Every structure is written in structure tokens, then in C-alpha cells.
mmCIF file of C-alpha atoms in Angstrom:
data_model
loop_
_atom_site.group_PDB
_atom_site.id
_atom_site.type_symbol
_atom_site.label_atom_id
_atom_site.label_comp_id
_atom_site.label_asym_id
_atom_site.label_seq_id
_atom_site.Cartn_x
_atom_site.Cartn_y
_atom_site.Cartn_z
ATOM 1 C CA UNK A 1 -38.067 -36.697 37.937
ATOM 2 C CA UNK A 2 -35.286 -37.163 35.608
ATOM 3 C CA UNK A 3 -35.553 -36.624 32.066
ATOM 4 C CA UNK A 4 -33.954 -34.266 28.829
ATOM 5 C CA UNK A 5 -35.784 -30.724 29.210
ATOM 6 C CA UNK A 6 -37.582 -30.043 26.012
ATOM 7 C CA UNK A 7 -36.515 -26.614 24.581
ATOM 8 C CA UNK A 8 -39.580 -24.120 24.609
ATOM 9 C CA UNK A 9 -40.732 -21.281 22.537
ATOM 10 C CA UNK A 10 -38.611 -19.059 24.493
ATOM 11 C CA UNK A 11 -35.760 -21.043 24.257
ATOM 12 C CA UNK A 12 -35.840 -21.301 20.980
ATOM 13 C CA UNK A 13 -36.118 -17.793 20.485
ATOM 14 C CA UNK A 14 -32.932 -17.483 22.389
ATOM 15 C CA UNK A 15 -30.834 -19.741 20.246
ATOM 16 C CA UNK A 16 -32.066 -17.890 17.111
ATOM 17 C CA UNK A 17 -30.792 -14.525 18.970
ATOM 18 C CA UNK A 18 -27.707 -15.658 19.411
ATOM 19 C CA UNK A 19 -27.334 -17.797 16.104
ATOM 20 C CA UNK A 20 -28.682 -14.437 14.421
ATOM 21 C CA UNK A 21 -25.586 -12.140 16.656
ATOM 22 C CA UNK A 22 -23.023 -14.651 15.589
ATOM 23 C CA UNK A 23 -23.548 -13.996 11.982
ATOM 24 C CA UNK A 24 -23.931 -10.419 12.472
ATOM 25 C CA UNK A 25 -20.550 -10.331 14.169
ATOM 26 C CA UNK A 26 -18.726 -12.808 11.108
ATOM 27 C CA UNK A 27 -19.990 -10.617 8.931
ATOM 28 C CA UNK A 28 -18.561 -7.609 10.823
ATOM 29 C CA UNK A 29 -14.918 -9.217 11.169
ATOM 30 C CA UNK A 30 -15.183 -10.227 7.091
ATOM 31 C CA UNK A 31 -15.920 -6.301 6.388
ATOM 32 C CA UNK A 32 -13.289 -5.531 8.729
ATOM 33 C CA UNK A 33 -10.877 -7.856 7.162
ATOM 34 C CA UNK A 34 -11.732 -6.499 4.004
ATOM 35 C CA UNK A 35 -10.879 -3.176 4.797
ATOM 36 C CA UNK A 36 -7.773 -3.935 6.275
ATOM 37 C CA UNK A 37 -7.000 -5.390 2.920
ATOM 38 C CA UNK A 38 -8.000 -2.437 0.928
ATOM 39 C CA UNK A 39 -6.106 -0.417 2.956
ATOM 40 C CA UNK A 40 -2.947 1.955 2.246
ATOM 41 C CA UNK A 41 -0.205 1.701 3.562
ATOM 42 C CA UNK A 42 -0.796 -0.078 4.385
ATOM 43 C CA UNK A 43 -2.239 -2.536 1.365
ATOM 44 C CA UNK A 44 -4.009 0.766 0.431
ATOM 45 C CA UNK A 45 -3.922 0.516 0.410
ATOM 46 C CA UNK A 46 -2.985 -0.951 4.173
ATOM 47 C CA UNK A 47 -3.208 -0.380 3.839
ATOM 48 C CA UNK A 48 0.256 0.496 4.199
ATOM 49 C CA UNK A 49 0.520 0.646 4.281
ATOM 50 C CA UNK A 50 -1.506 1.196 4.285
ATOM 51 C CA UNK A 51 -2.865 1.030 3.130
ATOM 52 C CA UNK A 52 -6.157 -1.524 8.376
ATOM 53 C CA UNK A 53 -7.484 1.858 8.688
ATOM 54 C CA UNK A 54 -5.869 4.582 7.054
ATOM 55 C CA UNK A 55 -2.092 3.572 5.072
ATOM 56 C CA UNK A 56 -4.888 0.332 7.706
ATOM 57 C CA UNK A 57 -6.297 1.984 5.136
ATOM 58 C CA UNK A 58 0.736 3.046 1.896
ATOM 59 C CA UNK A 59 -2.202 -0.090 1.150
ATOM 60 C CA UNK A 60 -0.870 4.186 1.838
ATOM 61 C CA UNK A 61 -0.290 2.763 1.962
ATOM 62 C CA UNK A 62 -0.872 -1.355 2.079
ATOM 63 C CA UNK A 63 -0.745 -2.612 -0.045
ATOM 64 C CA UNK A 64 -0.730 -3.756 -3.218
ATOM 65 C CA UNK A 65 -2.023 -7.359 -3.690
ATOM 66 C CA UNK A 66 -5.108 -7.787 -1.259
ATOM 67 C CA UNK A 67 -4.725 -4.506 0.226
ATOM 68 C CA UNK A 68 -1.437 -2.490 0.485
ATOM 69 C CA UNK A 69 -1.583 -0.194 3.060
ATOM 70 C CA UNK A 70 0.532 2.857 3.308
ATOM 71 C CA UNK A 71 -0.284 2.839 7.510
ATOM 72 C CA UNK A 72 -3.640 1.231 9.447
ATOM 73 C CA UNK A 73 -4.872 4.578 10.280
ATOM 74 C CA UNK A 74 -3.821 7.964 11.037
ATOM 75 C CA UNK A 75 -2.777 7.958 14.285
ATOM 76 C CA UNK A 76 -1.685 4.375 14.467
ATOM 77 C CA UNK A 77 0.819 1.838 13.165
ATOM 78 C CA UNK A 78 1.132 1.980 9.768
ATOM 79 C CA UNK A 79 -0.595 -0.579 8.181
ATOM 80 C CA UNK A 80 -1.250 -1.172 6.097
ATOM 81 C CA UNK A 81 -2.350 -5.003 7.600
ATOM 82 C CA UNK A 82 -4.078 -7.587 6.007
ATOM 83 C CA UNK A 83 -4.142 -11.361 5.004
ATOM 84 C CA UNK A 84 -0.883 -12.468 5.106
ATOM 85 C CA UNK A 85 1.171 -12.453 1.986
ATOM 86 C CA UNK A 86 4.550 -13.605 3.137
ATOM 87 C CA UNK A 87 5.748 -14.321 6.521
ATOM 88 C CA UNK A 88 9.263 -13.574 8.163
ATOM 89 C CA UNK A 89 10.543 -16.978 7.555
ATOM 90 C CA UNK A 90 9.067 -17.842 4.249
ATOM 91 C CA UNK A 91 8.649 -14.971 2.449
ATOM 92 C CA UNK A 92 11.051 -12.918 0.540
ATOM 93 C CA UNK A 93 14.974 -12.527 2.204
ATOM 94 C CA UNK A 94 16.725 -9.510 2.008
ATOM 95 C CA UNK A 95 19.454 -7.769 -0.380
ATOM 96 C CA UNK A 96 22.526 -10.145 0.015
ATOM 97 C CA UNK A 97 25.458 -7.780 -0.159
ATOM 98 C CA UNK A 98 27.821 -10.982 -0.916
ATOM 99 C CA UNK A 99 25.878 -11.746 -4.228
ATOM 100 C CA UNK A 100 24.613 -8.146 -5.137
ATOM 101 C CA UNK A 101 21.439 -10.505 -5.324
ATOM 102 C CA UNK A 102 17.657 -9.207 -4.334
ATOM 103 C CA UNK A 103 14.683 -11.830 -4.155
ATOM 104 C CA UNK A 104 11.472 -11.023 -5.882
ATOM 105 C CA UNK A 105 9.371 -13.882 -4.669
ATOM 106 C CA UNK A 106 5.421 -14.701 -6.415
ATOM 107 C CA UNK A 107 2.500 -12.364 -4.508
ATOM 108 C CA UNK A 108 0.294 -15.132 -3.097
ATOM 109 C CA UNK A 109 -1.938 -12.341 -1.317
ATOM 110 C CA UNK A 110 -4.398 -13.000 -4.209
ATOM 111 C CA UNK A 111 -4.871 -9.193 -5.216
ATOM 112 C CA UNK A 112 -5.299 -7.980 -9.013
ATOM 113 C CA UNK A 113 -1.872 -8.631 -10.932
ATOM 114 C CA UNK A 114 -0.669 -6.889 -13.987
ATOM 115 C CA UNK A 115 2.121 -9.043 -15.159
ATOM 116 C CA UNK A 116 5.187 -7.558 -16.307
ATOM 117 C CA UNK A 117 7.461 -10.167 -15.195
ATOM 118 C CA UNK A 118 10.071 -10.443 -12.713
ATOM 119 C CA UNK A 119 13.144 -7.666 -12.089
ATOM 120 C CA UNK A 120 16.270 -9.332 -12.730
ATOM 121 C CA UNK A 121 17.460 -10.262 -9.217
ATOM 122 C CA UNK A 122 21.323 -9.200 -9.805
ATOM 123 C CA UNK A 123 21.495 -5.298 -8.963
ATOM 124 C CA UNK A 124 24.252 -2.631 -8.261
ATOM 125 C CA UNK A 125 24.392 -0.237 -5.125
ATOM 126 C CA UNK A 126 26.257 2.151 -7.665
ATOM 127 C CA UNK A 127 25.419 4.975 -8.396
ATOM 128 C CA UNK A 128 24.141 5.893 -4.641
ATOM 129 C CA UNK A 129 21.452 7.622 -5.778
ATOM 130 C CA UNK A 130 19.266 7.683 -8.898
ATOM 131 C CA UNK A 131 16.617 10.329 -10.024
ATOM 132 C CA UNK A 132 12.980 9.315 -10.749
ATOM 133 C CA UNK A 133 10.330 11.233 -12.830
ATOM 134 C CA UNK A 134 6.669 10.986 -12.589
ATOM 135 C CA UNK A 135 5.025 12.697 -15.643
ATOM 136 C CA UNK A 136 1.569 13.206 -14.340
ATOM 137 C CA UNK A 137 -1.394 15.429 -15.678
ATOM 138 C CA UNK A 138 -0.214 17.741 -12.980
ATOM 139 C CA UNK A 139 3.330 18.193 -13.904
ATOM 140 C CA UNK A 140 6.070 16.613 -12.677
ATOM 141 C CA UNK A 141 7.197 14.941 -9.594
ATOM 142 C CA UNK A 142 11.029 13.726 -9.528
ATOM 143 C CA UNK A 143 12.333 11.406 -6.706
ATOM 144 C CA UNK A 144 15.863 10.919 -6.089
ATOM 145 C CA UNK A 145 15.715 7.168 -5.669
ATOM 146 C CA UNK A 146 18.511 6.055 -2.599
ATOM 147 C CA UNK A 147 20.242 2.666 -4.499
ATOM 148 C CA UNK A 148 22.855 2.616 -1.691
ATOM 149 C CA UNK A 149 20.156 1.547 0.690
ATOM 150 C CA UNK A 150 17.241 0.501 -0.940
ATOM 151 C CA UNK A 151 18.811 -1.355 -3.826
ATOM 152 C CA UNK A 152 16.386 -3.849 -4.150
ATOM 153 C CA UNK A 153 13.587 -2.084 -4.282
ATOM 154 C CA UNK A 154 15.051 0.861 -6.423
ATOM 155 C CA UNK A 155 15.955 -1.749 -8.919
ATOM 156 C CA UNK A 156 12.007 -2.976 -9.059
ATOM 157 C CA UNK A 157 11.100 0.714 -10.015
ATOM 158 C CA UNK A 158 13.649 0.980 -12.368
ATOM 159 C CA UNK A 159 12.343 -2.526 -13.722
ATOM 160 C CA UNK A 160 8.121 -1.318 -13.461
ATOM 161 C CA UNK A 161 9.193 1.684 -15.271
ATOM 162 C CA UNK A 162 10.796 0.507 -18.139
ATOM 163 C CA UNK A 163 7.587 -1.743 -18.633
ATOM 164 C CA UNK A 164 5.828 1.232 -18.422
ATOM 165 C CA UNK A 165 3.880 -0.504 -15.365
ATOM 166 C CA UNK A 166 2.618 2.641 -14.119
ATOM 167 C CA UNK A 167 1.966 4.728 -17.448
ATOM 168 C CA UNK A 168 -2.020 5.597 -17.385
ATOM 169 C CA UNK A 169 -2.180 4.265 -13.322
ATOM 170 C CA UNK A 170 -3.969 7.071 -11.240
ATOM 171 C CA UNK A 171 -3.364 7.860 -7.608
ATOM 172 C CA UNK A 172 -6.110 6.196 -5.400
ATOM 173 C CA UNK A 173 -5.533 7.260 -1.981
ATOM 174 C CA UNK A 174 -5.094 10.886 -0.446
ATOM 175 C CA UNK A 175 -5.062 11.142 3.507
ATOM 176 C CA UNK A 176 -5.567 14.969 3.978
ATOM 177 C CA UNK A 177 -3.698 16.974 6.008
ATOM 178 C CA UNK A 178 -4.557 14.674 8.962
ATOM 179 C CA UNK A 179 -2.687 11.561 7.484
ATOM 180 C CA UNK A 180 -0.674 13.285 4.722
ATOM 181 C CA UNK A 181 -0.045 11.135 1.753
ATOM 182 C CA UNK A 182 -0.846 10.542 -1.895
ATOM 183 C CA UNK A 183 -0.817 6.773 -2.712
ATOM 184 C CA UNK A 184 -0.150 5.533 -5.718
ATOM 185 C CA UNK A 185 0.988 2.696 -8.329
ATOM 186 C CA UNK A 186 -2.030 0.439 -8.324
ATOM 187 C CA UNK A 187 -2.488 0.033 -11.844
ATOM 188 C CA UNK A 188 -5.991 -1.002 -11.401
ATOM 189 C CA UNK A 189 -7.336 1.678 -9.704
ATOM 190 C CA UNK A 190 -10.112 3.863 -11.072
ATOM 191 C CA UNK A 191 -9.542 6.385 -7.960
ATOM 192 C CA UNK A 192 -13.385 7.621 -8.301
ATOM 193 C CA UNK A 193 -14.401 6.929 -4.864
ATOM 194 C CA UNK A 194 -16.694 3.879 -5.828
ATOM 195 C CA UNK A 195 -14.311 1.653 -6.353
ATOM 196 C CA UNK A 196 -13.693 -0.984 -3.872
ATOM 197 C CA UNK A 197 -11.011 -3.095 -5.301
ATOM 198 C CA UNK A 198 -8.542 0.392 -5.565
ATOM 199 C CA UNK A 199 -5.445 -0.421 -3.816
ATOM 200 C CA UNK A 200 -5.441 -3.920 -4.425
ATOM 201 C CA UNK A 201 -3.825 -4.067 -7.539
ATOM 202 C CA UNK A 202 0.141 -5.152 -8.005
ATOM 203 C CA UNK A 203 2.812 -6.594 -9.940
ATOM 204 C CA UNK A 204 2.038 -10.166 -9.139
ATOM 205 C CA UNK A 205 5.787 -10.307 -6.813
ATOM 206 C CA UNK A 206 7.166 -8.756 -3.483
ATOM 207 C CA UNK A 207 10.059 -7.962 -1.735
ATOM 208 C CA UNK A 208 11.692 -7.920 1.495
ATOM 209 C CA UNK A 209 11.497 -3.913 2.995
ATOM 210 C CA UNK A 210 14.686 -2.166 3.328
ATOM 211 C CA UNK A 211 16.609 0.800 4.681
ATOM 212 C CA UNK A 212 13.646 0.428 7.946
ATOM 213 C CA UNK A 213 16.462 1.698 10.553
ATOM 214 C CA UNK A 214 15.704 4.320 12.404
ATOM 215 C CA UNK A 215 12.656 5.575 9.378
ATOM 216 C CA UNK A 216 10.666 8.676 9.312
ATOM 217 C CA UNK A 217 7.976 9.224 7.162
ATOM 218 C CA UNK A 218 8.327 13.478 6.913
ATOM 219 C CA UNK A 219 7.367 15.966 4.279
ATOM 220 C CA UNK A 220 9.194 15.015 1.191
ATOM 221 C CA UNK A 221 9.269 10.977 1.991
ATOM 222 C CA UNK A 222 8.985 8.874 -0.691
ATOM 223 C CA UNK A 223 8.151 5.121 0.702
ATOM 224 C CA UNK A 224 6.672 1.915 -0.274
ATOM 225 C CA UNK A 225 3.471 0.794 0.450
ATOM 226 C CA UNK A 226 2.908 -3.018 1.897
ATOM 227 C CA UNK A 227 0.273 -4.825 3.895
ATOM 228 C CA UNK A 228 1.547 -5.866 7.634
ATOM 229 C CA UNK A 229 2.977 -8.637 6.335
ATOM 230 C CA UNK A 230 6.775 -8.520 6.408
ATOM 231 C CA UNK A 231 7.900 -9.315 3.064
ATOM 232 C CA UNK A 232 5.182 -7.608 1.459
ATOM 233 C CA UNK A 233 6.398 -4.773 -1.121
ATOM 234 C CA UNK A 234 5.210 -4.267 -4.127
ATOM 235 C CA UNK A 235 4.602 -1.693 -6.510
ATOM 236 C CA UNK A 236 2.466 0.921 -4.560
ATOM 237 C CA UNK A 237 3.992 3.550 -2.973
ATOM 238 C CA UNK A 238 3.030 7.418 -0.827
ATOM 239 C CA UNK A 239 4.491 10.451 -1.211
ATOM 240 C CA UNK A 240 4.378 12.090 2.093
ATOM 241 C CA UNK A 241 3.551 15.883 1.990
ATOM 242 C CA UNK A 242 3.352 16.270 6.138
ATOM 243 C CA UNK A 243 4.778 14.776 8.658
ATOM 244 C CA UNK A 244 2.779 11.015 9.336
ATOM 245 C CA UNK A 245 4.139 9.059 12.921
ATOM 246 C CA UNK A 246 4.248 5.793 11.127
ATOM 247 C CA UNK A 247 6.047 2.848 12.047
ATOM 248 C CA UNK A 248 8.900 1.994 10.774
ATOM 249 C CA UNK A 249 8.398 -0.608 8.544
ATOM 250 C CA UNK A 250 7.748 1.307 4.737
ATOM 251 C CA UNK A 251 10.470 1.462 3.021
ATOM 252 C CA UNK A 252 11.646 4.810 2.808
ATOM 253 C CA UNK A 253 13.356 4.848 -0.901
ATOM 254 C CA UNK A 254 14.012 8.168 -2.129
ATOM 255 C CA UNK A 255 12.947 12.115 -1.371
ATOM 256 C CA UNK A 256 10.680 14.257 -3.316
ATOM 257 C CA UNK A 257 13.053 17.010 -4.784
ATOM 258 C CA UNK A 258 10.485 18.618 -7.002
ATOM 259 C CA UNK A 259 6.417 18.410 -7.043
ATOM 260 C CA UNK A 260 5.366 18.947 -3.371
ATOM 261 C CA UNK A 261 3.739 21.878 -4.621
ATOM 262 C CA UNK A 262 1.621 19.483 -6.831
ATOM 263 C CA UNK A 263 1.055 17.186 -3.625
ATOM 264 C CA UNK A 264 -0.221 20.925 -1.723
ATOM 265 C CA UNK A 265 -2.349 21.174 -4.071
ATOM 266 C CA UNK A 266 -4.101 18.034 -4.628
ATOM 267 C CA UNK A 267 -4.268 18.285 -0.754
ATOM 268 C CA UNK A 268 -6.512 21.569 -0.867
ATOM 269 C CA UNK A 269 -8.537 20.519 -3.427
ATOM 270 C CA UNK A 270 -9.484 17.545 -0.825
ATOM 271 C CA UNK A 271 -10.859 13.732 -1.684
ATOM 272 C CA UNK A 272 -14.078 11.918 -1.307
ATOM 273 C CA UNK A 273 -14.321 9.559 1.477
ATOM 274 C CA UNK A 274 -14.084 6.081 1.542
ATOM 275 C CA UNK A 275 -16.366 3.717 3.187
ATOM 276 C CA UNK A 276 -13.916 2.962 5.497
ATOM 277 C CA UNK A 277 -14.386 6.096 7.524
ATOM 278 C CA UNK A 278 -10.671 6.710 8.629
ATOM 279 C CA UNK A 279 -10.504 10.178 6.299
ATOM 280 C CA UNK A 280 -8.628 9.371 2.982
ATOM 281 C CA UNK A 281 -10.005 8.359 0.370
ATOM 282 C CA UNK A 282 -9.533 9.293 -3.597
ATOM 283 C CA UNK A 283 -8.460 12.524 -4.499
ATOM 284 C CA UNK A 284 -10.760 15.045 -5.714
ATOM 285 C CA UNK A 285 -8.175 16.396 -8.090
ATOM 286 C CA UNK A 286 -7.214 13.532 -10.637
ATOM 287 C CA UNK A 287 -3.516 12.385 -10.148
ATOM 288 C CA UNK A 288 -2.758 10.635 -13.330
ATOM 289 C CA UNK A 289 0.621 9.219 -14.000
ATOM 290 C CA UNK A 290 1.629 9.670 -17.842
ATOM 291 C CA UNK A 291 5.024 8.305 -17.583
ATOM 292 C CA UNK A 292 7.934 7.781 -14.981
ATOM 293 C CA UNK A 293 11.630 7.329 -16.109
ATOM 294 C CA UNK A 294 14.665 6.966 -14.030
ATOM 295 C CA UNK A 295 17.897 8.413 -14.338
ATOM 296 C CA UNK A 296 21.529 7.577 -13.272
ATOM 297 C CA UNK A 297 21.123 4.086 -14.133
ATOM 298 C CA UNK A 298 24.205 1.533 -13.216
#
């Protein structure tokens, strides 16, 4: 006989089950998603970039915004990957050597802003290089900056730092000797290890990545943070201390000339774990930056 089957007890049952697995596994992809946001390298963040799992978690060491990452974890690509912040056709073009122009384009990632404006977007490639100091409660780390080939995103520094953008900001992220980077430049971060929002935190504009050909991120690196986003720079950043296989897509702006002994030691001292399992997490031994200037300017 014909007829529509009435569901049972058991069937029911079944439907629940699976209703019940469903959520379980949305909920798993959101928490995923989230960490991948709050990643380094990243965006953390990430991370990468960073800031995904490790720099997935610059954000490193993605990201600023919703999760810079400095790299996605520490044997993989580098991050940082996350919600998309700006895409390859719509999101922010490159230095425009005709013009001497850069575009800084609105973060619509959605992350924690502090507001200092907008860098102007006219910028010189002279001098080549420039040389930038990080006051921190550790002593000094200087940078010299490469403006030949990251002009762009030299000229944001040189912009964050005169609005004293990073003054007070603490370094959230440290990778250990397995991924090995210090992340820093959210200006939100507590970097305490309980704080989930760290690495989320940027100037409220990005950039488009430069000097990318034929990057390595070795002891002594100095490069910029994003989410996997192209177009998504900001203002976090990882100082490499080891040698990290990342992609390359972090900017690499400028080499550590003085302080890897600080970054050796921050290192030892270790960092407390993050949820996200991949090994960094905030460093045990407070990185606090009192004040960054930059010399050499155009």
C-alpha cells in the first residue's frame, strides 16, 4: 500500500543526531575562523601573518584588523589568513613609480582601530635606506628601514611613529625557537595570554605588500604582518630571530642591526600558550614599546 511513512522514534532520534553534528561542526569552522583571524602573521596575528595557525596564528604575523597573521603555522604558509580584507582587484594597488604615489585604502576587516589618520600618499624612494628605533623596556631595537623597495610601507612607519601609534603597544606574539618571531604593533594588545582580541588591533587602513620577490624571512628580518588577504598590511609587524620557511608574501622592510640579543632573550625566557595550540603565544618576558623614531628622513 501506498502512503507517506510516518517518521518513528528512531527516526527522529536520527535527525536530532545529525541536526545536533551539524551544529557541532559550525561551531567548529566559526572557532576555526576565529583563530585564523587572531592569527600572526599572519593577522596575528595570521595570523601573518600571521598571524591561521601560527603567523595562521605576522597576524606574526596576520594581521592586524581581524587577525594579522605573521604566517598560518609553523611549518606552513605564512598566514596569517583570515576574512578577507581586500582582494587583488579591489583592494589597495601598489607604489606607482610614475607618481611617487602609495595607496592607503580604509581596513574593512572590522578589527579594533586606533585612528591616527591616513599617511600622506606622496613618498620619496630617497634616501635608500632609513634607520628605525624601538625604545622598549628592554633596550633598544634599531631597524634599518629599506625606502628603495618598500617605500610605501616605510613611509606608513615613518607616519605611525610620528603619531606615536605604537608608544605604550606591547608585543603579543612570540613563536619560540620553533617559529621564531616576536610580533608586534597591535596597539590593543594586553599580551597576557588571556586576551583573545590580541592581534587584532590596527590603524584602521592597509596597503598593498611590497619588495615580495624572491623574500626570506631569516634571522635579522624585519617584515610586516597581514592576514592572507593580498592587500592587507597594516601596522603589525615580526622581527625574525631564526630562520622561519614562510611564504613569500610579508613584506620584508628593513633588517635588525641592533637588539637580536633582546629578541634571544625574550626567546629563553619562553611565552604562555595560546588557545590555539600551534606554540606561540605571548611572551613571558614583557616587550613593551616606549617609543620608536626614524631617522634619515627625505
Amino acid at each position: 500500500m501506498g502512503g507517506k511513512a510516518v517518521a518513528t522514534g528512531k527516526d527522529r532520534q536520527k535527525q536530532l543526531a545529525r541536526e545536533h553534528y551539524e551544529r557541532q561542526m559550525q561551531r567548529r569552522i566559526e572557532r576555526e575562523q576565529k583563530a585564523k583571524r587572531t592569527a600572526i602573521i599572519g593577522s596575528t596575528v595570521g595570523v601573518v601573518i600571521v598571524v591561521g595557525g601560527i603567523v595562521a596564528a605576522v597576524a606574526l604575523l596576520g594581521g592586524n584588523d581581524t587577525g594579522t597573521e605573521a604566517a598560518a603555522s609553523p611549518s606552513a604558509s605564512a598566514s596569517p589568513a583570515d576574512t578577507a580584507q581586500a582582494s587583488a582587484s579591489t583592494g589597495p594597488k601598489p607604489y606607482d613609480a610614475k607618481t611617487g604615489t602609495c595607496d592607503y585604502v580604509k581596513d574593512t576587516s572590522g578589527g579594533t582601530v586606533k585612528d591616527v589618520g591616513m599617511p600622506p600618499a606622496k613618498v620619496k624612494t630617497e634616501p635608500a635606506t632609513k634607520t628605525m628605533t624601538f625604545k622598549t623596556n628592554q633596550g633598544d631595537i634599531v631597524v634599518e628601514l629599506n625606502n628603495a623597495k618598500a617605500p610605501c610601507t616605510t613611509n606608513s612607519l615613518e607616519f605611525l611613529a610620528e603619531k606615536n601609534y605604537y608608544d605604550g603597544s606591547k608585543c603579543h606574539r612570540l613563536g619560540g625557537d620553533q617559529f621564531p618571531m616576536l610580533q608586534c604593533g597591535d596597539p590593543t594588545a594586553k599580551a597576557d595570554g588571556k586576551n583573545e582580541t590580541d592581534g587584532q588591533g590596527g590603524p584602521g587602513y592597509v596597503m598593498a605588500e611590497e619588495n615580495l620577490e624572491g623574500a626570506q624571512y631569516k634571522r635579522g628580518v624585519m617584515a610586516m604582518a597581514k592576514t592572507s588577504a593580498p592587500g592587507s598590511t597594516g601596522s603589525q609587524f615580526f622581527l625574525v630571530y631564526g630562520d622561519i620557511g614562510l611564504t613569500p608574501d610579508y613584506t620584508p622592510v628593513g633588517t635588525i642591526t641592533k637588539g637580536l640579543d633582546i629578541l634571544d632573550k625574550v626567546n629563553k625566557a619562553g611565552n604562555i600558550p595560546s588557545a590555539m595550540g600551534d606554540g606561540t603565544g605571548a611572551p613571558k618576558q614583557t616587550v613593551e614599546i616606549k617609543d620608536v623614531t626614524i631617522a634619515g628622513k627625505s
